[in-house]
Amino acid sequence: MTTHSLLLLPGDGIGAETIAEVERVIAFFNKTAKSAKFETDTDLVGGAAYDKHGLAISDKAMAKAMKADAVIFGAVGGPKWDGVPYEVRPEAGLLRLRKDLGLFANLRPAICYPALADASSLKRELVEGLDIMIVRELTGGVYFGEPKEIVTLEDGQKRAVDTQIYTTHEIERIARVAFDLARKRSGKVHSAEKRNVMRTGVLWNEVVTATHKAYAPDVKLEHILADNCAMQLVRNPKQFDVIVTDNLFGDVLSDEAAMTTGSLGMLPSASLGAPDAETGKRKALYEPVHGSAPDIAGKGLANPIATIASFGMALRYSFDMAKEADRLDRAIAAVLAAGLRTADIMQPGMRQVGTADMGAAIVEELSRHAA
Ligand code: NAD
């Protein structure tokens, strides 16, 4: 039996409440899974780490993250830490994790559970059963390129500059992630850029095309301009399977795609690094898209599904446990179909439950179908 090590970093606000529900799911799989079990360790990040160590993440916690097979992250931040120095603000903990673990690929699924299709701003027939994966390049592009500055000109005007930079290597490695994912899904990738107006778009297009030819000719590849992609996502989102794109377009398109499917409390994500040369394993961090929700923290109101589904992504992408991941997805869908809702996704005629009841219901559903 294989043992997988998990580092749990609940962080601040509702992070602790939603990670507690993930622990319930982990305990279930430890009891029932035949091929693997999980060993967990927990540490502080964000405001909680600042309160104890004066840092957004301690070196010791960072070392644990480097060693773990996957990190499961809750959320960080809150008004309590608004005034702390910039370098040790809660978000710095997440940024250090992304940087030190080399997490260059951000995976953002947009899945619409049939029971929630009416909560979408789009018509039911457009979103019901939707299952898209946006693969966003996370460590390059215009958010990091230099020069990045605001200068004052001789005439007193100011000029701001951000620089979009991509290299062949950066584009090729994210394209490979997208092609690998597509092979496990419906085998189709759209690559979104702006080659009509940006030199980085021209290179992006060339490198994705070459990588496709050399590495993944079995996958279907289509190129799409990023602005058209934004339109198509609200016109006919089901035409997409995997979309690969740069850091800036990915930021916007992943939020757009996700929001067609419902609430922040439902959205998981994964960030992956390069495969280790010896073991082939990728460093990985899994986290809900939402923040620490200080307005509802400590009240037992948080929706734990985004964090539980993030653990589901860990099963699928770090541990090759697709059967278990599918079972977890089905349990979430069944609980929603049975009418259970946390406050953020409450609809007329449904039964409102708190964080712990939602977690318990998902585990109960899992137990019902345990092999
Ligand atoms: P937020 O995502 O925390 O909350 C936005 C709204 O959505 C709130 O009304 C909240 O109650 C609701 N919400 C969020 N998650 C929910 C859930 N699981 N269940 C039910 N309702 C949920 O965003 P914000 O209010 O802009 O930020 C609050 C804090 O979180 C800030 O300090 C911000 O910097 C931080 N933040 C952290 C992360 C992260 O840790 N990755 C991401 C975004 C924001």
CSV table of N, CA and C and ligand atoms in Angstrom, one decimal, residues 14 18 73-79 91 94 264-265 287-296 301-304 344, ligand 1:
chain,number,residue,atom,x,y,z
A,14,ILE,N,-12.5,31.3,7.4
A,14,ILE,CA,-13.2,30.0,7.2
A,14,ILE,C,-12.2,28.9,6.8
A,18,THR,N,-13.3,24.8,6.7
A,18,THR,CA,-13.5,24.0,5.5
A,18,THR,C,-12.4,22.9,5.5
A,73,PHE,N,-4.5,23.7,0.9
A,73,PHE,CA,-4.5,25.1,1.5
A,73,PHE,C,-5.9,25.6,1.7
A,74,GLY,N,-6.2,26.3,2.9
A,74,GLY,CA,-7.5,26.8,3.1
A,74,GLY,C,-7.7,28.2,2.5
A,75,ALA,N,-7.4,29.2,3.3
A,75,ALA,CA,-7.5,30.6,2.8
A,75,ALA,C,-6.7,31.5,3.8
A,76,VAL,N,-6.2,32.6,3.3
A,76,VAL,CA,-5.5,33.5,4.2
A,76,VAL,C,-6.1,35.0,4.1
A,77,GLY,N,-5.8,35.7,5.2
A,77,GLY,CA,-6.2,37.1,5.2
A,77,GLY,C,-7.3,37.5,6.1
A,78,GLY,N,-7.5,38.8,6.3
A,78,GLY,CA,-8.6,39.3,7.1
A,78,GLY,C,-8.3,40.6,7.6
A,79,PRO,N,-9.3,41.4,8.1
A,79,PRO,CA,-9.1,42.7,8.5
A,79,PRO,C,-8.1,42.9,9.7
A,91,GLU,N,-1.1,37.2,2.5
A,91,GLU,CA,-1.0,36.7,1.1
A,91,GLU,C,0.4,36.3,0.7
A,94,LEU,N,1.1,32.6,0.7
A,94,LEU,CA,0.7,31.8,-0.5
A,94,LEU,C,1.7,32.1,-1.7
A,264,LEU,N,-18.8,31.2,-5.4
A,264,LEU,CA,-17.4,31.1,-5.0
A,264,LEU,C,-17.2,29.9,-4.1
A,265,GLY,N,-18.1,29.5,-3.3
A,265,GLY,CA,-18.0,28.4,-2.3
A,265,GLY,C,-17.9,27.1,-3.0
A,287,GLU,N,-6.3,24.3,-3.6
A,287,GLU,CA,-6.9,25.3,-2.7
A,287,GLU,C,-8.2,25.8,-3.3
A,288,PRO,N,-9.2,26.2,-2.5
A,288,PRO,CA,-10.4,26.7,-3.0
A,288,PRO,C,-10.1,28.1,-3.6
A,289,VAL,N,-10.9,28.6,-4.6
A,289,VAL,CA,-10.7,29.9,-5.2
A,289,VAL,C,-11.0,31.0,-4.2
A,290,HIS,N,-12.0,30.7,-3.3
A,290,HIS,CA,-12.4,31.8,-2.4
A,290,HIS,C,-11.4,32.2,-1.4
A,291,GLY,N,-11.6,33.3,-0.7
A,291,GLY,CA,-10.7,33.8,0.4
A,291,GLY,C,-11.2,33.3,1.7
A,292,SER,N,-10.8,34.1,2.7
A,292,SER,CA,-11.1,33.7,4.1
A,292,SER,C,-12.4,34.1,4.7
A,293,ALA,N,-13.2,34.8,3.8
A,293,ALA,CA,-14.6,35.2,4.2
A,293,ALA,C,-14.8,35.6,5.6
A,294,PRO,N,-14.1,36.7,6.0
A,294,PRO,CA,-14.2,37.1,7.4
A,294,PRO,C,-15.6,37.4,7.9
A,295,ASP,N,-16.5,37.8,6.9
A,295,ASP,CA,-17.9,38.1,7.3
A,295,ASP,C,-18.6,36.9,7.8
A,296,ILE,N,-18.2,35.7,7.5
A,296,ILE,CA,-19.0,34.5,8.0
A,296,ILE,C,-18.1,33.6,8.8
A,301,LEU,N,-21.1,28.7,8.7
A,301,LEU,CA,-21.9,28.9,7.6
A,301,LEU,C,-21.2,28.6,6.3
A,302,ALA,N,-19.8,28.5,6.3
A,302,ALA,CA,-19.1,28.4,5.1
A,302,ALA,C,-19.4,27.1,4.3
A,303,ASN,N,-19.4,27.3,3.0
A,303,ASN,CA,-19.6,26.1,2.1
A,303,ASN,C,-18.2,25.4,2.0
A,304,PRO,N,-18.2,24.1,2.4
A,304,PRO,CA,-16.9,23.4,2.4
A,304,PRO,C,-16.6,22.7,1.0
A,344,ASP,N,-24.8,30.2,1.0
A,344,ASP,CA,-24.4,30.9,-0.2
A,344,ASP,C,-25.0,30.3,-1.5
B,1,NAD,P1,-13.8,36.1,-0.1
B,1,NAD,O1,-13.7,35.0,-1.1
B,1,NAD,O2,-13.2,35.7,1.2
B,1,NAD,O3,-15.4,36.4,0.2
B,1,NAD,C1,-16.2,37.0,-0.8
B,1,NAD,C2,-17.7,36.7,-0.5
B,1,NAD,O4,-18.0,35.4,-0.7
B,1,NAD,C3,-18.0,36.9,1.0
B,1,NAD,O5,-19.3,37.5,1.2
B,1,NAD,C4,-17.9,35.5,1.6
B,1,NAD,O6,-18.7,35.4,2.8
B,1,NAD,C5,-18.4,34.7,0.4
B,1,NAD,N1,-17.7,33.4,0.5
B,1,NAD,C6,-16.4,33.1,0.1
B,1,NAD,N2,-16.2,31.8,0.3
B,1,NAD,C7,-17.3,31.2,0.8
B,1,NAD,C8,-17.7,29.9,1.2
B,1,NAD,N3,-16.8,28.9,1.1
B,1,NAD,N4,-18.9,29.7,1.6
B,1,NAD,C9,-19.8,30.7,1.7
B,1,NAD,N5,-19.5,32.0,1.3
B,1,NAD,C10,-18.3,32.2,0.9
B,1,NAD,O7,-13.2,37.4,-0.7
B,1,NAD,P2,-12.9,38.8,0.0
B,1,NAD,O8,-14.1,39.1,1.0
B,1,NAD,O9,-12.6,39.7,-1.0
B,1,NAD,O10,-11.6,38.6,0.9
B,1,NAD,C11,-11.6,38.3,2.3
B,1,NAD,C12,-10.1,38.0,2.7
B,1,NAD,O11,-9.7,36.9,2.0
B,1,NAD,C13,-9.2,39.2,2.3
B,1,NAD,O12,-8.2,39.3,3.4
B,1,NAD,C14,-8.5,38.7,1.0
B,1,NAD,O13,-7.2,39.3,0.9
B,1,NAD,C15,-8.4,37.2,1.3
B,1,NAD,N6,-8.4,36.4,0.1
B,1,NAD,C16,-7.6,35.3,0.2
B,1,NAD,C17,-7.5,34.4,-0.8
B,1,NAD,C18,-6.6,33.2,-0.7
B,1,NAD,O14,-6.3,32.8,0.5
B,1,NAD,N7,-6.3,32.5,-1.7
B,1,NAD,C19,-8.2,34.6,-2.0
B,1,NAD,C20,-9.1,35.7,-2.1
B,1,NAD,C21,-9.1,36.6,-1.0
